[in-house]
Every structure is written in structure tokens, then in C-alpha cells.
Short mmCIF file of C-alpha atoms in Angstrom, two decimals:
data_model
loop_
_atom_site.label_atom_id
_atom_site.label_comp_id
_atom_site.label_asym_id
_atom_site.label_seq_id
_atom_site.Cartn_x
_atom_site.Cartn_y
_atom_site.Cartn_z
CA UNK G 18 11.42 0.03 26.39
CA UNK G 19 9.46 2.09 23.39
CA UNK G 20 12.19 4.66 23.40
CA UNK G 21 15.12 2.43 22.48
CA UNK G 22 14.63 2.83 18.18
CA UNK G 23 16.16 -0.19 17.47
CA UNK G 24 16.77 -3.60 19.69
CA UNK G 25 17.81 -6.99 18.78
CA UNK G 26 14.90 -9.58 19.57
CA UNK G 27 17.00 -11.64 22.04
CA UNK G 28 17.35 -8.98 23.99
CA UNK G 29 13.36 -7.57 23.83
CA UNK G 30 11.08 -10.61 23.24
CA UNK G 31 8.70 -9.21 23.32
CA UNK G 32 5.59 -6.04 21.91
CA UNK G 33 3.45 -3.48 23.52
CA UNK G 34 -0.12 -3.38 22.01
CA UNK G 35 -2.56 -0.47 22.06
CA UNK G 36 -4.30 -0.14 24.94
CA UNK G 37 -8.43 1.64 25.22
CA UNK G 38 -8.13 3.16 28.06
CA UNK G 39 -6.06 3.79 31.22
CA UNK G 40 -8.68 5.19 33.10
CA UNK G 41 -9.96 2.00 35.97
CA UNK G 42 -13.33 3.02 35.86
CA UNK G 43 -13.95 2.86 31.76
CA UNK G 44 -11.61 -0.42 31.79
CA UNK G 45 -14.05 -1.24 33.77
CA UNK G 46 -16.85 -1.02 31.33
CA UNK G 47 -14.83 -1.95 28.70
CA UNK G 48 -13.80 -5.60 30.10
CA UNK G 49 -17.56 -6.20 30.48
CA UNK G 50 -18.77 -4.74 26.82
CA UNK G 51 -15.80 -6.87 25.17
CA UNK G 52 -16.52 -10.39 27.12
CA UNK G 53 -19.85 -9.67 26.34
CA UNK G 54 -19.80 -9.64 22.82
CA UNK G 55 -17.45 -12.10 22.68
CA UNK G 56 -19.72 -14.74 24.38
CA UNK G 57 -23.01 -13.24 22.07
CA UNK G 58 -20.51 -13.92 18.88
CA UNK G 59 -19.20 -17.52 19.81
CA UNK G 60 -22.73 -18.70 21.20
CA UNK G 61 -24.45 -17.22 18.45
CA UNK G 62 -21.81 -19.02 15.51
CA UNK G 63 -22.20 -22.25 17.30
CA UNK G 64 -25.25 -22.06 17.57
CA UNK G 65 -25.25 -21.53 13.57
CA UNK G 66 -23.04 -24.62 13.55
CA UNK G 67 -24.91 -27.33 15.62
CA UNK G 68 -28.31 -26.10 13.65
CA UNK G 69 -26.61 -27.26 10.52
CA UNK G 70 -25.06 -29.70 11.25
CA UNK G 71 -27.77 -31.39 13.79
CA UNK G 72 -30.80 -30.71 10.84
CA UNK G 73 -31.28 -32.41 7.92
CA UNK G 74 -32.67 -29.99 6.02
CA UNK G 75 -30.04 -28.11 6.05
CA UNK G 76 -27.11 -30.11 4.59
CA UNK G 77 -26.89 -28.04 1.68
CA UNK G 78 -23.94 -26.32 -0.11
CA UNK G 79 -25.30 -23.11 0.72
CA UNK G 80 -25.39 -23.82 4.77
CA UNK G 81 -22.14 -26.29 4.31
CA UNK G 82 -20.55 -22.88 3.52
CA UNK G 83 -22.63 -20.96 5.91
CA UNK G 84 -21.02 -23.73 8.70
CA UNK G 85 -17.49 -23.00 8.07
CA UNK G 86 -18.24 -18.84 7.53
CA UNK G 87 -19.09 -19.53 11.30
CA UNK G 88 -16.23 -21.68 12.15
CA UNK G 89 -13.94 -18.93 10.48
CA UNK G 90 -15.79 -16.18 12.59
CA UNK G 91 -15.26 -18.13 15.82
CA UNK G 92 -12.18 -18.33 15.32
CA UNK G 93 -11.09 -14.99 13.81
CA UNK G 94 -12.98 -13.28 17.21
CA UNK G 95 -11.30 -15.71 18.91
CA UNK G 96 -7.73 -15.17 18.43
CA UNK G 97 -8.15 -11.28 19.15
CA UNK G 98 -10.69 -10.67 21.88
CA UNK G 99 -9.53 -13.20 24.49
CA UNK G 100 -6.21 -11.76 24.75
CA UNK G 101 -7.50 -7.95 24.69
CA UNK G 102 -9.92 -9.31 27.69
CA UNK G 103 -7.00 -10.46 29.49
CA UNK G 104 -5.42 -7.08 28.79
CA UNK G 105 -7.74 -5.37 30.47
CA UNK G 106 -8.25 -7.51 32.90
CA UNK G 107 -4.79 -7.17 34.20
CA UNK G 108 -3.79 -3.65 32.76
CA UNK G 109 -1.17 -4.89 30.79
CA UNK G 110 -0.58 -4.65 26.91
CA UNK G 111 2.39 -6.85 26.58
CA UNK G 112 2.51 -9.95 24.13
CA UNK G 113 5.65 -12.19 24.05
CA UNK G 114 7.33 -12.51 20.46
CA UNK G 115 6.52 -16.11 20.06
CA UNK G 116 2.93 -15.13 21.47
CA UNK G 117 2.65 -12.38 18.67
CA UNK G 118 3.78 -14.61 15.94
CA UNK G 119 1.34 -17.23 17.11
CA UNK G 120 -1.60 -14.77 17.11
CA UNK G 121 -0.36 -13.10 13.73
CA UNK G 122 -0.78 -16.83 12.19
CA UNK G 123 -3.80 -17.52 13.44
CA UNK G 124 -5.52 -13.57 12.31
CA UNK G 125 -4.02 -14.89 8.80
CA UNK G 126 -5.88 -17.63 8.71
CA UNK G 127 -9.09 -17.36 9.56
CA UNK G 128 -9.27 -14.05 8.54
CA UNK G 129 -8.21 -14.97 5.08
CA UNK G 130 -10.39 -17.67 5.49
CA UNK G 131 -13.99 -15.48 5.94
CA UNK G 132 -12.51 -13.55 2.77
CA UNK G 133 -12.44 -16.69 0.58
CA UNK G 134 -15.49 -18.17 1.59
CA UNK G 135 -17.65 -15.12 1.43
CA UNK G 136 -16.06 -15.38 -2.46
CA UNK G 137 -16.92 -19.37 -2.55
CA UNK G 138 -20.53 -18.19 -1.04
CA UNK G 139 -21.05 -15.92 -3.81
CA UNK G 140 -19.91 -18.57 -6.51
CA UNK G 141 -23.01 -20.72 -4.72
CA UNK G 142 -25.52 -18.56 -5.39
CA UNK G 143 -24.35 -17.42 -8.94
CA UNK G 144 -24.91 -21.03 -9.97
CA UNK G 145 -28.03 -21.76 -7.85
CA UNK G 146 -29.71 -18.62 -9.49
CA UNK G 147 -28.39 -18.69 -13.20
CA UNK G 148 -28.34 -22.51 -13.76
CA UNK G 149 -30.68 -24.02 -11.18
CA UNK G 150 -31.17 -26.71 -13.00
CA UNK G 151 -27.68 -27.75 -13.21
CA UNK G 152 -26.97 -26.79 -9.47
CA UNK G 153 -26.98 -30.21 -7.93
CA UNK G 154 -25.01 -31.71 -10.34
CA UNK G 155 -22.23 -28.29 -10.22
CA UNK G 156 -22.11 -27.95 -6.65
CA UNK G 157 -22.22 -31.54 -5.72
CA UNK G 158 -20.13 -32.62 -2.01
CA UNK G 159 -16.79 -33.03 -3.67
CA UNK G 160 -16.57 -29.88 -5.50
CA UNK G 161 -17.97 -28.15 -2.39
CA UNK G 162 -15.10 -30.08 -0.18
CA UNK G 163 -12.85 -28.96 -2.65
CA UNK G 164 -13.41 -25.68 -2.61
CA UNK G 165 -13.70 -25.21 1.09
CA UNK G 166 -9.81 -26.72 0.86
CA UNK G 167 -8.36 -24.98 -1.59
CA UNK G 168 -9.77 -22.00 0.60
CA UNK G 169 -8.10 -23.57 3.69
CA UNK G 170 -4.41 -24.36 1.93
CA UNK G 171 -4.28 -20.65 0.32
CA UNK G 172 -4.77 -19.06 4.08
CA UNK G 173 -2.11 -21.25 5.19
CA UNK G 174 0.42 -20.47 2.63
CA UNK G 175 -0.33 -17.05 3.50
CA UNK G 176 0.08 -17.36 7.14
CA UNK G 177 3.63 -19.43 6.04
CA UNK G 178 4.86 -16.57 3.82
CA UNK G 179 4.22 -13.92 6.36
CA UNK G 180 6.25 -16.28 9.23
CA UNK G 181 8.95 -16.75 6.70
CA UNK G 182 9.69 -13.05 6.27
CA UNK G 183 9.01 -12.15 10.29
CA UNK G 184 11.04 -15.29 11.86
CA UNK G 185 14.57 -14.84 10.45
CA UNK G 186 14.25 -10.90 11.51
CA UNK G 187 16.53 -9.65 14.48
CA UNK G 188 15.78 -6.52 15.38
CA UNK G 189 12.77 -3.88 15.25
CA UNK G 190 12.29 -0.54 14.70
CA UNK G 191 10.43 -0.12 18.17
CA UNK G 192 8.52 -2.69 20.09
CA UNK G 193 4.84 -0.51 20.24
CA UNK G 194 2.09 -2.13 17.73
CA UNK G 195 -0.14 0.33 16.84
CA UNK G 196 -2.83 -2.00 17.39
CA UNK G 197 -5.01 -4.11 19.90
CA UNK G 198 -3.40 -7.20 18.38
CA UNK G 199 -0.28 -8.12 16.67
CA UNK G 200 -1.61 -7.11 13.01
CA UNK G 201 0.68 -8.72 10.37
CA UNK G 202 1.11 -5.33 8.40
CA UNK G 203 2.65 -3.24 11.71
CA UNK G 204 4.94 -5.85 12.43
CA UNK G 205 6.08 -5.96 8.81
CA UNK G 206 6.44 -2.10 9.15
CA UNK G 207 8.22 -2.78 12.72
CA UNK G 208 11.08 -4.44 10.81
CA UNK G 209 14.55 -3.39 10.14
CA UNK G 210 14.55 -4.86 6.77
CA UNK G 211 14.82 -3.70 3.44
CA UNK G 212 11.26 -2.74 3.04
CA UNK G 213 10.72 -3.28 -0.66
CA UNK G 214 10.05 -7.18 -0.82
CA UNK G 215 7.89 -6.29 2.19
CA UNK G 216 5.97 -3.76 -0.24
CA UNK G 217 6.07 -6.45 -3.01
CA UNK G 218 5.12 -9.60 -0.62
CA UNK G 219 1.99 -6.83 0.63
CA UNK G 220 0.83 -6.19 -3.05
CA UNK G 221 0.71 -9.50 -3.79
CA UNK G 222 -1.31 -10.61 -1.05
CA UNK G 223 -3.23 -8.10 -1.31
CA UNK G 224 -4.02 -9.06 -5.25
CA UNK G 225 -4.73 -12.70 -4.02
CA UNK G 226 -7.08 -12.07 -0.67
CA UNK G 227 -8.17 -8.40 -2.17
CA UNK G 228 -8.38 -8.13 -5.33
CA UNK G 229 -9.66 -11.65 -6.82
CA UNK G 230 -12.21 -12.29 -4.46
CA UNK G 231 -14.01 -8.75 -4.61
CA UNK G 232 -13.56 -9.05 -8.56
CA UNK G 233 -15.10 -12.37 -8.45
CA UNK G 234 -18.10 -11.64 -6.14
CA UNK G 235 -18.62 -8.55 -8.32
CA UNK G 236 -18.55 -10.50 -11.63
CA UNK G 237 -20.92 -13.30 -9.66
CA UNK G 238 -23.30 -10.58 -8.62
CA UNK G 239 -23.32 -8.90 -12.23
CA UNK G 240 -24.41 -11.87 -13.54
CA UNK G 241 -26.91 -12.76 -10.61
CA UNK G 242 -28.70 -9.47 -11.36
CA UNK G 243 -28.53 -9.93 -15.04
CA UNK G 244 -30.31 -13.31 -14.78
CA UNK G 245 -32.81 -11.91 -11.69
CA UNK G 246 -34.02 -8.94 -13.83
CA UNK G 247 -34.81 -11.47 -17.08
CA UNK G 248 -37.44 -13.54 -14.33
CA UNK G 249 -41.46 -11.90 -15.68
CA UNK G 250 -42.84 -12.55 -11.77
CA UNK G 251 -42.16 -9.86 -9.66
CA UNK G 252 -42.52 -12.58 -7.25
CA UNK G 253 -39.73 -14.21 -8.80
CA UNK G 254 -37.43 -11.40 -8.82
CA UNK G 255 -37.56 -10.93 -4.88
CA UNK G 256 -37.65 -14.70 -4.26
CA UNK G 257 -34.23 -14.40 -5.89
CA UNK G 258 -32.91 -11.60 -4.25
CA UNK G 259 -33.77 -12.89 -0.86
CA UNK G 260 -31.76 -15.41 -1.70
CA UNK G 261 -28.23 -13.46 -1.69
CA UNK G 262 -29.44 -10.25 0.45
CA UNK G 263 -27.96 -11.96 3.68
CA UNK G 264 -24.59 -12.63 2.01
CA UNK G 265 -24.20 -9.14 0.52
CA UNK G 266 -25.28 -7.36 3.83
CA UNK G 267 -22.25 -9.79 5.44
CA UNK G 268 -19.87 -8.93 2.47
CA UNK G 269 -20.27 -4.75 2.63
CA UNK G 270 -19.94 -5.57 6.73
CA UNK G 271 -16.47 -7.35 5.90
CA UNK G 272 -15.05 -5.14 3.25
CA UNK G 273 -16.87 -1.97 4.77
CA UNK G 274 -15.08 -2.60 7.87
CA UNK G 275 -11.65 -3.62 6.44
CA UNK G 276 -11.88 -0.59 4.26
CA UNK G 277 -12.75 1.68 7.12
CA UNK G 278 -9.75 0.21 9.01
CA UNK G 279 -7.24 1.02 5.76
CA UNK G 280 -8.28 4.66 5.77
CA UNK G 281 -8.10 5.32 9.58
CA UNK G 282 -4.57 4.15 9.33
CA UNK G 283 -3.99 5.85 6.43
CA UNK G 284 -4.89 9.27 7.38
CA UNK G 285 -4.84 8.97 11.28
CA UNK G 286 -1.32 9.04 13.25
CA UNK G 287 -3.45 7.67 16.39
CA UNK G 288 -2.79 4.01 17.19
CA UNK G 289 -6.22 4.27 19.27
CA UNK G 290 -8.34 5.25 16.42
CA UNK G 291 -6.77 2.33 14.53
CA UNK G 292 -7.35 0.09 17.52
CA UNK G 293 -11.34 1.04 17.26
CA UNK G 294 -11.11 0.36 13.41
CA UNK G 295 -9.64 -2.84 13.85
CA UNK G 296 -12.32 -3.77 16.58
CA UNK G 297 -15.34 -3.64 14.21
CA UNK G 298 -13.85 -6.13 11.75
CA UNK G 299 -12.27 -8.16 14.72
CA UNK G 300 -15.64 -8.70 16.66
CA UNK G 301 -18.51 -6.38 15.27
CA UNK G 302 -18.71 -8.00 12.22
CA UNK G 303 -18.58 -11.81 13.52
CA UNK G 304 -21.07 -10.55 16.14
CA UNK G 305 -23.42 -9.59 13.45
CA UNK G 306 -23.27 -12.51 11.06
CA UNK G 307 -25.51 -15.03 12.91
CA UNK G 308 -28.29 -12.67 13.50
CA UNK G 309 -28.04 -11.66 9.94
CA UNK G 310 -28.82 -15.14 8.22
CA UNK G 311 -30.82 -16.25 11.33
CA UNK G 312 -33.50 -13.34 10.95
CA UNK G 313 -33.40 -13.33 7.12
CA UNK G 314 -33.35 -17.13 6.76
CA UNK G 315 -36.74 -19.31 6.81
CA UNK G 316 -34.51 -22.27 6.85
CA UNK G 317 -32.52 -21.06 10.47
CA UNK G 318 -36.12 -20.05 11.49
CA UNK G 319 -37.59 -23.25 10.81
CA UNK G 320 -34.37 -25.91 12.12
CA UNK G 321 -34.34 -23.53 14.91
CA UNK G 322 -38.20 -24.26 15.69
CA UNK G 323 -37.67 -27.66 15.62
CA UNK G 324 -34.96 -28.05 17.70
CA UNK G 325 -36.81 -26.04 20.07
CA UNK G 326 -39.84 -28.01 19.95
CA UNK G 327 -38.26 -31.14 20.05
CA UNK G 328 -35.92 -29.57 23.52
CA UNK G 329 -39.86 -29.20 25.07
#
């Protein structure tokens, strides 16, 4: 039970997540809302992936990375939201110990993959705008595959590191997790072990998956803006800015919502407010990404039009 401060995992093989509401009428509304948003997210990202795979005009480095971003977004949302929908439907917020660690592992893989792919996409835009004559040579298929592979291996290592810390743990301070999914930071805070080592791990992960990617993107856009400002033609400047506008908007959404979760966890003691903030980057941002790239991208629009004409 939640009143017990310290319990052995062998005795309590489950955790309790945060529910959004206990009102039956509101739960029905939330069930329909979250289910609709999840289906839109999966369908939107799936359309982007299928368009890029089926249309040869989109077989370029930029769209190769976009395809991987959509795949990571689908996995990111599918790791947390289906469990939330089932919890609302069954009026239960219980998750097993094994299920919690599995969800945490997949969440880390997909979330960090999102982070690193956005960084790689910033590098791609840097090469395209600052070194256009050497773009095809620098961003060759082998290098693109290498960048995605390194990103994936890094996310696997991060997930493995968390599991190596949590698997030997035999006791937790409580079984209530202040979120609607198994948040890695929440799980680390619930352990009875010395938190000093956990804090070191969290800081190192923050540097690798926070400081380095953000620094890389800031440097990329510094070089991009510096290069664009030297373009004499106003039309040339607008065209250059338009090629990275969608990416910049997605980056702001991703890191802005992540910052919102961090601030809500730091200044709010309400688990429900933290869960609402977490919903922004686990569901809302992945849902908006396909619309951002499709509405602002002529190539995606043309590819979609070709598919529609082919079907009709």
C-alpha cells in the first residue's frame, strides 16, 4: 500500500501511477481525447514514413532523418500513451515492476533517439546551407546511416545504464510514481540506495543528451544564420531560412515542453500537474510534428499529391 514507506520489491511487485481524474464523466472524455490524439499521432507519422519510403524524390539525407524522427516519435508515444488509455478505461493505475522497467527502457530509447536525431538534422541543415557544393559528398548514404546508428547505440547504452542501476535495487521508499508513466528520474528518486551515485549518473546523462545536443544545434544555427546573412538576395535568404524553419519549430517544441516538465517538477508539488506537463512532450509534440513538416514543406505536399493522384 501507499502508506508503507519502505517495501521490498519481492513483496510489492508493482507501482502506482498518477491518474488524471477520478470523475467517471471526465474519465470518459479523457479516454476519447487521448485515444483520438494517439491515433492522429500514429497515423500522421506513419504517413510521413510511407511517403518518404515510396517516393524516390524524397530519398535524400534530410528526409531519411525525418523518417527516423517520425519512427522515434511513434515509439515515444506508443511507449506511454496506450498504457494511459488502458488505465483510464479500466480505472486502474497499477503497473507491474517488470512492466515499469520495460516502459522506462523503451521511453529512454525513443526519447533520446528523438533528441539525437534532431541534433543530426541540425548538422544536415548546416552542411546543406554552409557547404552546398559538397553536400552530396559529405552527407553520403554511408555517413547518414552511421549517424543514425551511433545515435541508436547511444540510446541503448543510456537505457542499459538505467537498468543496471535499478535491477539490483531491492527496496523502494514508496510505490507511487508522480507521473502517468514510469519516469526514469522518478524511479531513481524512489530507491533506498545512496542518491549520490544516482545524481552523478543523472548529471552525466544530462550532459550527453542535453548539453551536447543543444550546444551542437546552437552552433549549427549560428553558422547557418551567419551564412544566410551574407546572401545578397532577399529571395535567397527566405529560401534558405525556409529549409530549416520546420526543424527549428520542432526543436523549440521538443525542448520547450521538456523544460516545462522540469520546471513543473521543480516548483510544483502536485503529481497531477507534473503529469499534465509530461503529456505535452510525450503526446502533443509528436502529434504536431507531422503537421509542421507537411504543412510547411512543398516536397511532402507534392509527394502526398502524387500518391493521391496515383490512387484516384
